[in-house]
C-alpha cells in the first residue's frame, strides 16, 4: 500500500502526468525551430561528433558512464557559450564551432555543489520571499507605533537582530584540528532576534506568529498559514513544487544535502520565472547534471513538473540523466556512444 510499492509495481509512473508537447518536427525527423549546434567536438572521449540541441524543449543527454556527457555539456557547450557571451570561464573543450549563442539570453549550469557556507542563508531568503515577510511585519500597527521598519526584521543587518550572534542564531567556534562547532546562541536561544522584536505577532490563517516562529515553519505549513496572501504564496510555491515542502523556511543552507541544494537552485529559477508575466522570446538555457540522484520516484514526478514550468515560461532545458522516467518525459534525446 505504500507510495514506493505503487511505483515499483507500475501502478504509478513518474512521467505519467508529463505529456510531452508534440514537438515541431521537420521532414528529416529533427525538431524545427531554434537550436544550438556544436561542430566536431573532440574533447576527451568525444570522437569528432556534431550535435544539435533544440531550444525551448526538454532535451536529455544519455549514455553509459564515460561516454562524454559531462564533457559535451559542461566543457564544450557551457564554456563555449560563456566565452561567446564574454563571461569569465575556463578554456572550453575542443570543437570547431558552436552556433546559436545569440538565441538564448543567459546560460545557467545547475549542479549539486553547495550553495554557500554562511549559516545566515536559508531557503526563504534564497528565493526572495523573506523581504515580503518583513514588509508584512513592518505594516503591523504596533510596528508602526514602535517605529519599526522592514529592516528591523532582518537577521542580516539592523537593530532588530540579536546582538550576541548577529542574527545567525548560533555562535561559531573555530576548532584548530577538528571541524568548526556551532552552538545555539544563549541570549536569543537560536531565534535570531531581540526579545522585543519577537513580541510582535503576525495574524495568519494558522494563528499568530512572531518573526522567529515564521522561520520555524516548514514550507507546507507556511503555504497553509499564508493561503490568503497570494503574492507570498506565489513565491513560496516553487519550493513545494520541487519537493522541498518538508524543509523549514529558516534552515541553514549549508545543512542541506547536495540534491536538496540543487532543487533549491531550481526553486530559485522557478520563483524568478513566476515574476515574469509574459513568456520570454529567447529565455535562459538551463543545464542540469543528473538532478534525480537520490530522489524518490514521487520526487522525480514533481521535478519533471517543475521542468515543464520552466519550458512553459519560454526557457530551454538540457539534462544529463540515467533515469528512464526522465528519458520518457523528454522531447528529444541525445544518446552518446559507444554505439549511441
PDB file of C-alpha atoms in Angstrom, residues 11-302:
ATOM      1  CA  UNK A  11       0.585   1.392 -10.932  1.00  0.00           C
ATOM      2  CA  UNK A  12       2.194   4.838 -10.890  1.00  0.00           C
ATOM      3  CA  UNK A  13       4.780   6.318 -13.221  1.00  0.00           C
ATOM      4  CA  UNK A  14       6.901   9.398 -12.567  1.00  0.00           C
ATOM      5  CA  UNK A  15       6.291  10.660 -16.101  1.00  0.00           C
ATOM      6  CA  UNK A  16       2.550   9.872 -16.125  1.00  0.00           C
ATOM      7  CA  UNK A  17       1.371  13.476 -15.790  1.00  0.00           C
ATOM      8  CA  UNK A  18       4.010  14.798 -18.179  1.00  0.00           C
ATOM      9  CA  UNK A  19       2.601  14.724 -21.668  1.00  0.00           C
ATOM     10  CA  UNK A  20       5.361  15.978 -23.935  1.00  0.00           C
ATOM     11  CA  UNK A  21       4.063  18.705 -26.212  1.00  0.00           C
ATOM     12  CA  UNK A  22       4.113  17.139 -29.647  1.00  0.00           C
ATOM     13  CA  UNK A  23       7.373  18.850 -30.663  1.00  0.00           C
ATOM     14  CA  UNK A  24       7.577  20.562 -34.041  1.00  0.00           C
ATOM     15  CA  UNK A  25       9.317  18.048 -36.335  1.00  0.00           C
ATOM     16  CA  UNK A  26      10.944  18.579 -39.719  1.00  0.00           C
ATOM     17  CA  UNK A  27      10.622  16.180 -42.633  1.00  0.00           C
ATOM     18  CA  UNK A  28      14.065  14.749 -41.814  1.00  0.00           C
ATOM     19  CA  UNK A  29      12.875  13.778 -38.316  1.00  0.00           C
ATOM     20  CA  UNK A  30      14.649  16.573 -36.452  1.00  0.00           C
ATOM     21  CA  UNK A  31      12.984  19.305 -34.410  1.00  0.00           C
ATOM     22  CA  UNK A  32      12.113  22.542 -36.141  1.00  0.00           C
ATOM     23  CA  UNK A  33      12.663  25.895 -34.510  1.00  0.00           C
ATOM     24  CA  UNK A  34      15.752  27.473 -32.922  1.00  0.00           C
ATOM     25  CA  UNK A  35      18.651  25.225 -31.943  1.00  0.00           C
ATOM     26  CA  UNK A  36      22.233  25.261 -30.724  1.00  0.00           C
ATOM     27  CA  UNK A  37      24.800  23.378 -32.789  1.00  0.00           C
ATOM     28  CA  UNK A  38      28.225  22.034 -31.862  1.00  0.00           C
ATOM     29  CA  UNK A  39      30.546  21.183 -34.789  1.00  0.00           C
ATOM     30  CA  UNK A  40      33.155  18.412 -34.486  1.00  0.00           C
ATOM     31  CA  UNK A  41      33.632  18.123 -30.686  1.00  0.00           C
ATOM     32  CA  UNK A  42      36.848  16.161 -29.964  1.00  0.00           C
ATOM     33  CA  UNK A  43      37.470  16.770 -26.223  1.00  0.00           C
ATOM     34  CA  UNK A  44      38.360  13.647 -24.126  1.00  0.00           C
ATOM     35  CA  UNK A  45      36.184  10.699 -25.275  1.00  0.00           C
ATOM     36  CA  UNK A  46      34.166  12.650 -27.872  1.00  0.00           C
ATOM     37  CA  UNK A  47      35.107  11.260 -31.300  1.00  0.00           C
ATOM     38  CA  UNK A  48      34.512  14.296 -33.535  1.00  0.00           C
ATOM     39  CA  UNK A  49      30.737  14.496 -33.101  1.00  0.00           C
ATOM     40  CA  UNK A  50      28.410  17.281 -34.263  1.00  0.00           C
ATOM     41  CA  UNK A  51      25.308  17.739 -32.089  1.00  0.00           C
ATOM     42  CA  UNK A  52      22.150  19.841 -32.370  1.00  0.00           C
ATOM     43  CA  UNK A  53      20.253  20.894 -29.224  1.00  0.00           C
ATOM     44  CA  UNK A  54      16.651  22.061 -29.903  1.00  0.00           C
ATOM     45  CA  UNK A  55      15.822  25.138 -27.808  1.00  0.00           C
ATOM     46  CA  UNK A  56      12.634  25.724 -25.754  1.00  0.00           C
ATOM     47  CA  UNK A  57      12.306  21.965 -25.352  1.00  0.00           C
ATOM     48  CA  UNK A  58      13.175  19.367 -22.712  1.00  0.00           C
ATOM     49  CA  UNK A  59      16.373  17.751 -24.052  1.00  0.00           C
ATOM     50  CA  UNK A  60      18.001  14.784 -22.255  1.00  0.00           C
ATOM     51  CA  UNK A  61      21.603  13.653 -22.834  1.00  0.00           C
ATOM     52  CA  UNK A  62      22.041   9.924 -22.175  1.00  0.00           C
ATOM     53  CA  UNK A  63      24.783   7.310 -22.497  1.00  0.00           C
ATOM     54  CA  UNK A  64      26.949   4.973 -20.414  1.00  0.00           C
ATOM     55  CA  UNK A  65      29.423   6.386 -17.893  1.00  0.00           C
ATOM     56  CA  UNK A  66      32.492   7.707 -19.700  1.00  0.00           C
ATOM     57  CA  UNK A  67      30.674   8.358 -22.983  1.00  0.00           C
ATOM     58  CA  UNK A  68      31.344  12.095 -22.669  1.00  0.00           C
ATOM     59  CA  UNK A  69      28.031  13.526 -21.426  1.00  0.00           C
ATOM     60  CA  UNK A  70      29.580  15.958 -18.935  1.00  0.00           C
ATOM     61  CA  UNK A  71      32.384  16.780 -21.376  1.00  0.00           C
ATOM     62  CA  UNK A  72      29.860  17.677 -24.078  1.00  0.00           C
ATOM     63  CA  UNK A  73      27.526  19.710 -21.880  1.00  0.00           C
ATOM     64  CA  UNK A  74      29.904  21.359 -19.408  1.00  0.00           C
ATOM     65  CA  UNK A  75      33.330  21.647 -21.038  1.00  0.00           C
ATOM     66  CA  UNK A  76      32.255  22.098 -24.673  1.00  0.00           C
ATOM     67  CA  UNK A  77      28.756  23.666 -24.724  1.00  0.00           C
ATOM     68  CA  UNK A  78      28.612  25.623 -21.433  1.00  0.00           C
ATOM     69  CA  UNK A  79      32.129  27.042 -21.517  1.00  0.00           C
ATOM     70  CA  UNK A  80      31.923  27.877 -25.239  1.00  0.00           C
ATOM     71  CA  UNK A  81      28.644  29.763 -24.746  1.00  0.00           C
ATOM     72  CA  UNK A  82      30.088  31.676 -21.769  1.00  0.00           C
ATOM     73  CA  UNK A  83      33.129  32.662 -23.822  1.00  0.00           C
ATOM     74  CA  UNK A  84      30.948  33.811 -26.756  1.00  0.00           C
ATOM     75  CA  UNK A  85      28.860  35.881 -24.307  1.00  0.00           C
ATOM     76  CA  UNK A  86      32.060  37.479 -22.962  1.00  0.00           C
ATOM     77  CA  UNK A  87      31.781  35.935 -19.476  1.00  0.00           C
ATOM     78  CA  UNK A  88      34.727  34.553 -17.475  1.00  0.00           C
ATOM     79  CA  UNK A  89      35.272  30.819 -17.875  1.00  0.00           C
ATOM     80  CA  UNK A  90      37.925  28.125 -18.092  1.00  0.00           C
ATOM     81  CA  UNK A  91      39.201  27.059 -21.518  1.00  0.00           C
ATOM     82  CA  UNK A  92      36.333  25.421 -23.481  1.00  0.00           C
ATOM     83  CA  UNK A  93      36.618  21.851 -24.744  1.00  0.00           C
ATOM     84  CA  UNK A  94      37.917  21.311 -28.284  1.00  0.00           C
ATOM     85  CA  UNK A  95      35.424  21.756 -31.116  1.00  0.00           C
ATOM     86  CA  UNK A  96      35.378  23.578 -34.466  1.00  0.00           C
ATOM     87  CA  UNK A  97      32.498  25.933 -33.644  1.00  0.00           C
ATOM     88  CA  UNK A  98      29.355  26.498 -31.532  1.00  0.00           C
ATOM     89  CA  UNK A  99      26.401  28.174 -33.271  1.00  0.00           C
ATOM     90  CA  UNK A 100      23.246  29.708 -31.783  1.00  0.00           C
ATOM     91  CA  UNK A 101      24.550  31.574 -28.719  1.00  0.00           C
ATOM     92  CA  UNK A 102      22.522  34.615 -29.763  1.00  0.00           C
ATOM     93  CA  UNK A 103      19.308  32.560 -29.406  1.00  0.00           C
ATOM     94  CA  UNK A 104      19.468  32.499 -25.568  1.00  0.00           C
ATOM     95  CA  UNK A 105      19.610  35.419 -23.126  1.00  0.00           C
ATOM     96  CA  UNK A 106      21.627  33.624 -20.448  1.00  0.00           C
ATOM     97  CA  UNK A 107      23.184  30.244 -19.588  1.00  0.00           C
ATOM     98  CA  UNK A 108      22.911  28.642 -16.131  1.00  0.00           C
ATOM     99  CA  UNK A 109      24.664  25.403 -15.101  1.00  0.00           C
ATOM    100  CA  UNK A 110      22.942  23.745 -12.128  1.00  0.00           C
ATOM    101  CA  UNK A 111      24.892  21.025 -10.318  1.00  0.00           C
ATOM    102  CA  UNK A 112      24.999  19.656  -6.769  1.00  0.00           C
ATOM    103  CA  UNK A 113      27.732  21.947  -5.459  1.00  0.00           C
ATOM    104  CA  UNK A 114      26.758  23.595  -2.134  1.00  0.00           C
ATOM    105  CA  UNK A 115      25.072  26.982  -2.482  1.00  0.00           C
ATOM    106  CA  UNK A 116      27.163  28.716   0.185  1.00  0.00           C
ATOM    107  CA  UNK A 117      28.851  28.293   3.520  1.00  0.00           C
ATOM    108  CA  UNK A 118      27.153  31.056   5.505  1.00  0.00           C
ATOM    109  CA  UNK A 119      24.628  29.839   8.082  1.00  0.00           C
ATOM    110  CA  UNK A 120      22.659  33.057   7.525  1.00  0.00           C
ATOM    111  CA  UNK A 121      21.434  31.934   4.125  1.00  0.00           C
ATOM    112  CA  UNK A 122      18.205  29.925   4.204  1.00  0.00           C
ATOM    113  CA  UNK A 123      15.519  28.780   1.713  1.00  0.00           C
ATOM    114  CA  UNK A 124      13.128  31.685   2.366  1.00  0.00           C
ATOM    115  CA  UNK A 125      15.823  34.308   1.767  1.00  0.00           C
ATOM    116  CA  UNK A 126      17.312  32.395  -1.194  1.00  0.00           C
ATOM    117  CA  UNK A 127      14.093  32.542  -3.220  1.00  0.00           C
ATOM    118  CA  UNK A 128      13.431  36.172  -2.242  1.00  0.00           C
ATOM    119  CA  UNK A 129      10.372  35.620  -0.026  1.00  0.00           C
ATOM    120  CA  UNK A 130      11.844  36.987   3.222  1.00  0.00           C
ATOM    121  CA  UNK A 131      11.617  40.605   2.045  1.00  0.00           C
ATOM    122  CA  UNK A 132       7.862  40.115   1.618  1.00  0.00           C
ATOM    123  CA  UNK A 133       7.527  38.615   5.117  1.00  0.00           C
ATOM    124  CA  UNK A 134       9.462  41.535   6.631  1.00  0.00           C
ATOM    125  CA  UNK A 135       7.154  44.012   4.897  1.00  0.00           C
ATOM    126  CA  UNK A 136       4.131  42.211   6.373  1.00  0.00           C
ATOM    127  CA  UNK A 137       5.582  42.624   9.887  1.00  0.00           C
ATOM    128  CA  UNK A 138       6.552  46.266   9.302  1.00  0.00           C
ATOM    129  CA  UNK A 139       2.951  47.030   8.268  1.00  0.00           C
ATOM    130  CA  UNK A 140       1.549  45.913  11.665  1.00  0.00           C
ATOM    131  CA  UNK A 141       0.037  48.831  13.673  1.00  0.00           C
ATOM    132  CA  UNK A 142       2.252  48.017  16.685  1.00  0.00           C
ATOM    133  CA  UNK A 143       5.365  48.012  14.482  1.00  0.00           C
ATOM    134  CA  UNK A 144       4.496  51.480  13.171  1.00  0.00           C
ATOM    135  CA  UNK A 145       3.831  52.653  16.726  1.00  0.00           C
ATOM    136  CA  UNK A 146       7.292  51.482  17.811  1.00  0.00           C
ATOM    137  CA  UNK A 147       8.938  52.936  14.715  1.00  0.00           C
ATOM    138  CA  UNK A 148       9.970  49.541  13.351  1.00  0.00           C
ATOM    139  CA  UNK A 149      10.728  49.255   9.619  1.00  0.00           C
ATOM    140  CA  UNK A 150      11.243  46.218   7.385  1.00  0.00           C
ATOM    141  CA  UNK A 151      14.946  46.466   8.263  1.00  0.00           C
ATOM    142  CA  UNK A 152      14.145  45.771  11.925  1.00  0.00           C
ATOM    143  CA  UNK A 153      13.011  42.278  10.936  1.00  0.00           C
ATOM    144  CA  UNK A 154      16.221  41.442   9.067  1.00  0.00           C
ATOM    145  CA  UNK A 155      18.637  38.886  10.542  1.00  0.00           C
ATOM    146  CA  UNK A 156      21.467  40.134   8.288  1.00  0.00           C
ATOM    147  CA  UNK A 157      21.584  43.762   9.432  1.00  0.00           C
ATOM    148  CA  UNK A 158      19.773  46.348  11.519  1.00  0.00           C
ATOM    149  CA  UNK A 159      18.877  46.769  15.189  1.00  0.00           C
ATOM    150  CA  UNK A 160      16.251  44.034  15.432  1.00  0.00           C
ATOM    151  CA  UNK A 161      18.621  41.075  15.301  1.00  0.00           C
ATOM    152  CA  UNK A 162      20.252  39.548  18.360  1.00  0.00           C
ATOM    153  CA  UNK A 163      23.491  41.470  19.119  1.00  0.00           C
ATOM    154  CA  UNK A 164      25.267  38.404  20.543  1.00  0.00           C
ATOM    155  CA  UNK A 165      25.069  36.167  17.474  1.00  0.00           C
ATOM    156  CA  UNK A 166      24.459  38.996  14.923  1.00  0.00           C
ATOM    157  CA  UNK A 167      21.287  37.289  13.749  1.00  0.00           C
ATOM    158  CA  UNK A 168      22.737  33.892  12.866  1.00  0.00           C
ATOM    159  CA  UNK A 169      21.167  32.086  15.845  1.00  0.00           C
ATOM    160  CA  UNK A 170      24.444  30.275  16.530  1.00  0.00           C
ATOM    161  CA  UNK A 171      27.859  31.058  17.936  1.00  0.00           C
ATOM    162  CA  UNK A 172      30.629  29.872  15.632  1.00  0.00           C
ATOM    163  CA  UNK A 173      33.596  28.347  17.450  1.00  0.00           C
ATOM    164  CA  UNK A 174      36.636  27.635  15.298  1.00  0.00           C
ATOM    165  CA  UNK A 175      38.463  24.425  16.201  1.00  0.00           C
ATOM    166  CA  UNK A 176      42.130  24.105  15.342  1.00  0.00           C
ATOM    167  CA  UNK A 177      42.277  20.442  14.296  1.00  0.00           C
ATOM    168  CA  UNK A 178      38.583  19.489  14.193  1.00  0.00           C
ATOM    169  CA  UNK A 179      35.510  20.675  12.303  1.00  0.00           C
ATOM    170  CA  UNK A 180      34.140  24.020  13.463  1.00  0.00           C
ATOM    171  CA  UNK A 181      31.405  23.882  16.101  1.00  0.00           C
ATOM    172  CA  UNK A 182      28.112  25.818  16.060  1.00  0.00           C
ATOM    173  CA  UNK A 183      26.469  26.357  19.459  1.00  0.00           C
ATOM    174  CA  UNK A 184      22.951  27.714  19.885  1.00  0.00           C
ATOM    175  CA  UNK A 185      23.124  31.369  20.948  1.00  0.00           C
ATOM    176  CA  UNK A 186      22.498  31.569  24.735  1.00  0.00           C
ATOM    177  CA  UNK A 187      20.913  35.052  24.530  1.00  0.00           C
ATOM    178  CA  UNK A 188      18.254  34.565  21.833  1.00  0.00           C
ATOM    179  CA  UNK A 189      18.135  30.724  22.103  1.00  0.00           C
ATOM    180  CA  UNK A 190      18.625  30.412  18.347  1.00  0.00           C
ATOM    181  CA  UNK A 191      15.687  32.689  17.457  1.00  0.00           C
ATOM    182  CA  UNK A 192      17.991  35.313  15.810  1.00  0.00           C
ATOM    183  CA  UNK A 193      16.038  38.353  17.070  1.00  0.00           C
ATOM    184  CA  UNK A 194      15.780  40.578  20.150  1.00  0.00           C
ATOM    185  CA  UNK A 195      13.038  39.785  22.670  1.00  0.00           C
ATOM    186  CA  UNK A 196      11.086  42.992  21.981  1.00  0.00           C
ATOM    187  CA  UNK A 197      11.025  42.286  18.214  1.00  0.00           C
ATOM    188  CA  UNK A 198       9.691  38.772  18.856  1.00  0.00           C
ATOM    189  CA  UNK A 199       6.790  40.282  20.836  1.00  0.00           C
ATOM    190  CA  UNK A 200       5.078  41.377  17.606  1.00  0.00           C
ATOM    191  CA  UNK A 201       2.731  38.739  16.192  1.00  0.00           C
ATOM    192  CA  UNK A 202       1.556  38.486  12.597  1.00  0.00           C
ATOM    193  CA  UNK A 203      -2.026  37.137  12.257  1.00  0.00           C
ATOM    194  CA  UNK A 204      -2.310  34.233   9.760  1.00  0.00           C
ATOM    195  CA  UNK A 205      -4.874  31.541   8.980  1.00  0.00           C
ATOM    196  CA  UNK A 206      -2.946  29.160  11.284  1.00  0.00           C
ATOM    197  CA  UNK A 207      -2.684  31.564  14.225  1.00  0.00           C
ATOM    198  CA  UNK A 208      -0.386  34.393  15.228  1.00  0.00           C
ATOM    199  CA  UNK A 209       3.345  34.063  14.599  1.00  0.00           C
ATOM    200  CA  UNK A 210       6.358  36.065  15.687  1.00  0.00           C
ATOM    201  CA  UNK A 211       9.147  36.704  13.186  1.00  0.00           C
ATOM    202  CA  UNK A 212      11.102  33.769  14.678  1.00  0.00           C
ATOM    203  CA  UNK A 213       8.039  31.496  14.514  1.00  0.00           C
ATOM    204  CA  UNK A 214       7.755  32.121  10.763  1.00  0.00           C
ATOM    205  CA  UNK A 215      11.341  30.890  10.255  1.00  0.00           C
ATOM    206  CA  UNK A 216      10.433  27.680  12.127  1.00  0.00           C
ATOM    207  CA  UNK A 217       7.539  26.876   9.761  1.00  0.00           C
ATOM    208  CA  UNK A 218       8.027  24.252   7.077  1.00  0.00           C
ATOM    209  CA  UNK A 219       7.218  25.240   3.501  1.00  0.00           C
ATOM    210  CA  UNK A 220       3.899  23.347   3.536  1.00  0.00           C
ATOM    211  CA  UNK A 221       2.925  24.921   6.900  1.00  0.00           C
ATOM    212  CA  UNK A 222       3.773  28.379   5.547  1.00  0.00           C
ATOM    213  CA  UNK A 223       1.648  27.839   2.424  1.00  0.00           C
ATOM    214  CA  UNK A 224      -1.292  26.893   4.660  1.00  0.00           C
ATOM    215  CA  UNK A 225      -0.753  29.827   7.056  1.00  0.00           C
ATOM    216  CA  UNK A 226      -0.404  32.429   4.290  1.00  0.00           C
ATOM    217  CA  UNK A 227      -3.050  30.971   1.962  1.00  0.00           C
ATOM    218  CA  UNK A 228      -4.850  34.345   1.950  1.00  0.00           C
ATOM    219  CA  UNK A 229      -1.674  36.121   0.765  1.00  0.00           C
ATOM    220  CA  UNK A 230      -1.409  35.162  -2.946  1.00  0.00           C
ATOM    221  CA  UNK A 231       1.749  37.198  -3.622  1.00  0.00           C
ATOM    222  CA  UNK A 232       3.718  35.462  -0.861  1.00  0.00           C
ATOM    223  CA  UNK A 233       2.335  32.025  -1.777  1.00  0.00           C
ATOM    224  CA  UNK A 234       3.347  32.520  -5.416  1.00  0.00           C
ATOM    225  CA  UNK A 235       6.990  32.959  -4.360  1.00  0.00           C
ATOM    226  CA  UNK A 236       6.897  30.088  -1.811  1.00  0.00           C
ATOM    227  CA  UNK A 237       5.120  27.650  -4.169  1.00  0.00           C
ATOM    228  CA  UNK A 238       8.275  26.728  -6.180  1.00  0.00           C
ATOM    229  CA  UNK A 239       9.824  25.224  -3.002  1.00  0.00           C
ATOM    230  CA  UNK A 240       6.755  22.978  -2.763  1.00  0.00           C
ATOM    231  CA  UNK A 241       6.846  22.200  -6.498  1.00  0.00           C
ATOM    232  CA  UNK A 242      10.392  20.804  -6.349  1.00  0.00           C
ATOM    233  CA  UNK A 243       9.617  18.590  -3.322  1.00  0.00           C
ATOM    234  CA  UNK A 244      11.134  20.680  -0.511  1.00  0.00           C
ATOM    235  CA  UNK A 245       7.842  21.107   1.381  1.00  0.00           C
ATOM    236  CA  UNK A 246       9.343  19.470   4.494  1.00  0.00           C
ATOM    237  CA  UNK A 247      12.228  21.977   4.804  1.00  0.00           C
ATOM    238  CA  UNK A 248      11.947  24.775   7.383  1.00  0.00           C
ATOM    239  CA  UNK A 249      11.988  28.286   5.964  1.00  0.00           C
ATOM    240  CA  UNK A 250      14.875  29.224   8.251  1.00  0.00           C
ATOM    241  CA  UNK A 251      17.007  26.084   7.840  1.00  0.00           C
ATOM    242  CA  UNK A 252      20.646  26.999   7.247  1.00  0.00           C
ATOM    243  CA  UNK A 253      21.582  26.342   3.605  1.00  0.00           C
ATOM    244  CA  UNK A 254      24.909  24.548   4.456  1.00  0.00           C
ATOM    245  CA  UNK A 255      22.881  21.817   6.251  1.00  0.00           C
ATOM    246  CA  UNK A 256      21.020  20.872   3.040  1.00  0.00           C
ATOM    247  CA  UNK A 257      22.143  17.792   1.094  1.00  0.00           C
ATOM    248  CA  UNK A 258      23.573  18.074  -2.421  1.00  0.00           C
ATOM    249  CA  UNK A 259      20.260  17.042  -4.002  1.00  0.00           C
ATOM    250  CA  UNK A 260      18.307  19.478  -1.826  1.00  0.00           C
ATOM    251  CA  UNK A 261      20.718  22.279  -2.749  1.00  0.00           C
ATOM    252  CA  UNK A 262      20.219  21.513  -6.441  1.00  0.00           C
ATOM    253  CA  UNK A 263      16.421  21.580  -6.047  1.00  0.00           C
ATOM    254  CA  UNK A 264      16.637  24.831  -4.069  1.00  0.00           C
ATOM    255  CA  UNK A 265      18.520  26.366  -7.007  1.00  0.00           C
ATOM    256  CA  UNK A 266      15.745  25.127  -9.313  1.00  0.00           C
ATOM    257  CA  UNK A 267      13.122  26.652  -6.985  1.00  0.00           C
ATOM    258  CA  UNK A 268      15.002  29.957  -7.190  1.00  0.00           C
ATOM    259  CA  UNK A 269      14.771  29.874 -11.003  1.00  0.00           C
ATOM    260  CA  UNK A 270      11.056  28.987 -10.839  1.00  0.00           C
ATOM    261  CA  UNK A 271      10.472  31.896  -8.440  1.00  0.00           C
ATOM    262  CA  UNK A 272      12.185  34.207 -10.957  1.00  0.00           C
ATOM    263  CA  UNK A 273      10.022  32.814 -13.760  1.00  0.00           C
ATOM    264  CA  UNK A 274       6.908  33.449 -11.613  1.00  0.00           C
ATOM    265  CA  UNK A 275       7.721  37.178 -11.590  1.00  0.00           C
ATOM    266  CA  UNK A 276       7.761  37.331 -15.400  1.00  0.00           C
ATOM    267  CA  UNK A 277       4.180  37.531 -16.615  1.00  0.00           C
ATOM    268  CA  UNK A 278       4.782  37.074 -20.372  1.00  0.00           C
ATOM    269  CA  UNK A 279       6.857  34.212 -21.841  1.00  0.00           C
ATOM    270  CA  UNK A 280      10.277  35.422 -22.929  1.00  0.00           C
ATOM    271  CA  UNK A 281      11.221  35.290 -26.571  1.00  0.00           C
ATOM    272  CA  UNK A 282      14.706  33.869 -26.047  1.00  0.00           C
ATOM    273  CA  UNK A 283      14.775  32.822 -22.395  1.00  0.00           C
ATOM    274  CA  UNK A 284      17.555  31.186 -20.401  1.00  0.00           C
ATOM    275  CA  UNK A 285      19.314  27.908 -21.171  1.00  0.00           C
ATOM    276  CA  UNK A 286      19.386  25.701 -18.047  1.00  0.00           C
ATOM    277  CA  UNK A 287      21.878  22.815 -17.894  1.00  0.00           C
ATOM    278  CA  UNK A 288      21.307  20.143 -15.205  1.00  0.00           C
ATOM    279  CA  UNK A 289      23.728  17.335 -14.310  1.00  0.00           C
ATOM    280  CA  UNK A 290      21.825  14.276 -13.032  1.00  0.00           C
ATOM    281  CA  UNK A 291      19.186  16.132 -10.965  1.00  0.00           C
ATOM    282  CA  UNK A 292      17.349  12.924  -9.935  1.00  0.00           C
ATOM    283  CA  UNK A 293      20.308  11.491  -7.957  1.00  0.00           C
ATOM    284  CA  UNK A 294      18.954  10.103  -4.680  1.00  0.00           C
ATOM    285  CA  UNK A 295      15.352  11.153  -5.340  1.00  0.00           C
ATOM    286  CA  UNK A 296      12.242   9.041  -4.697  1.00  0.00           C
ATOM    287  CA  UNK A 297      10.005   8.239  -7.696  1.00  0.00           C
ATOM    288  CA  UNK A 298       7.407  10.722  -6.441  1.00  0.00           C
ATOM    289  CA  UNK A 299      10.017  13.471  -6.127  1.00  0.00           C
ATOM    290  CA  UNK A 300      11.114  12.769  -9.709  1.00  0.00           C
ATOM    291  CA  UNK A 301       7.492  13.251 -10.837  1.00  0.00           C
ATOM    292  CA  UNK A 302       7.407  16.650  -9.125  1.00  0.00           C
TER     293      UNK A 302
END
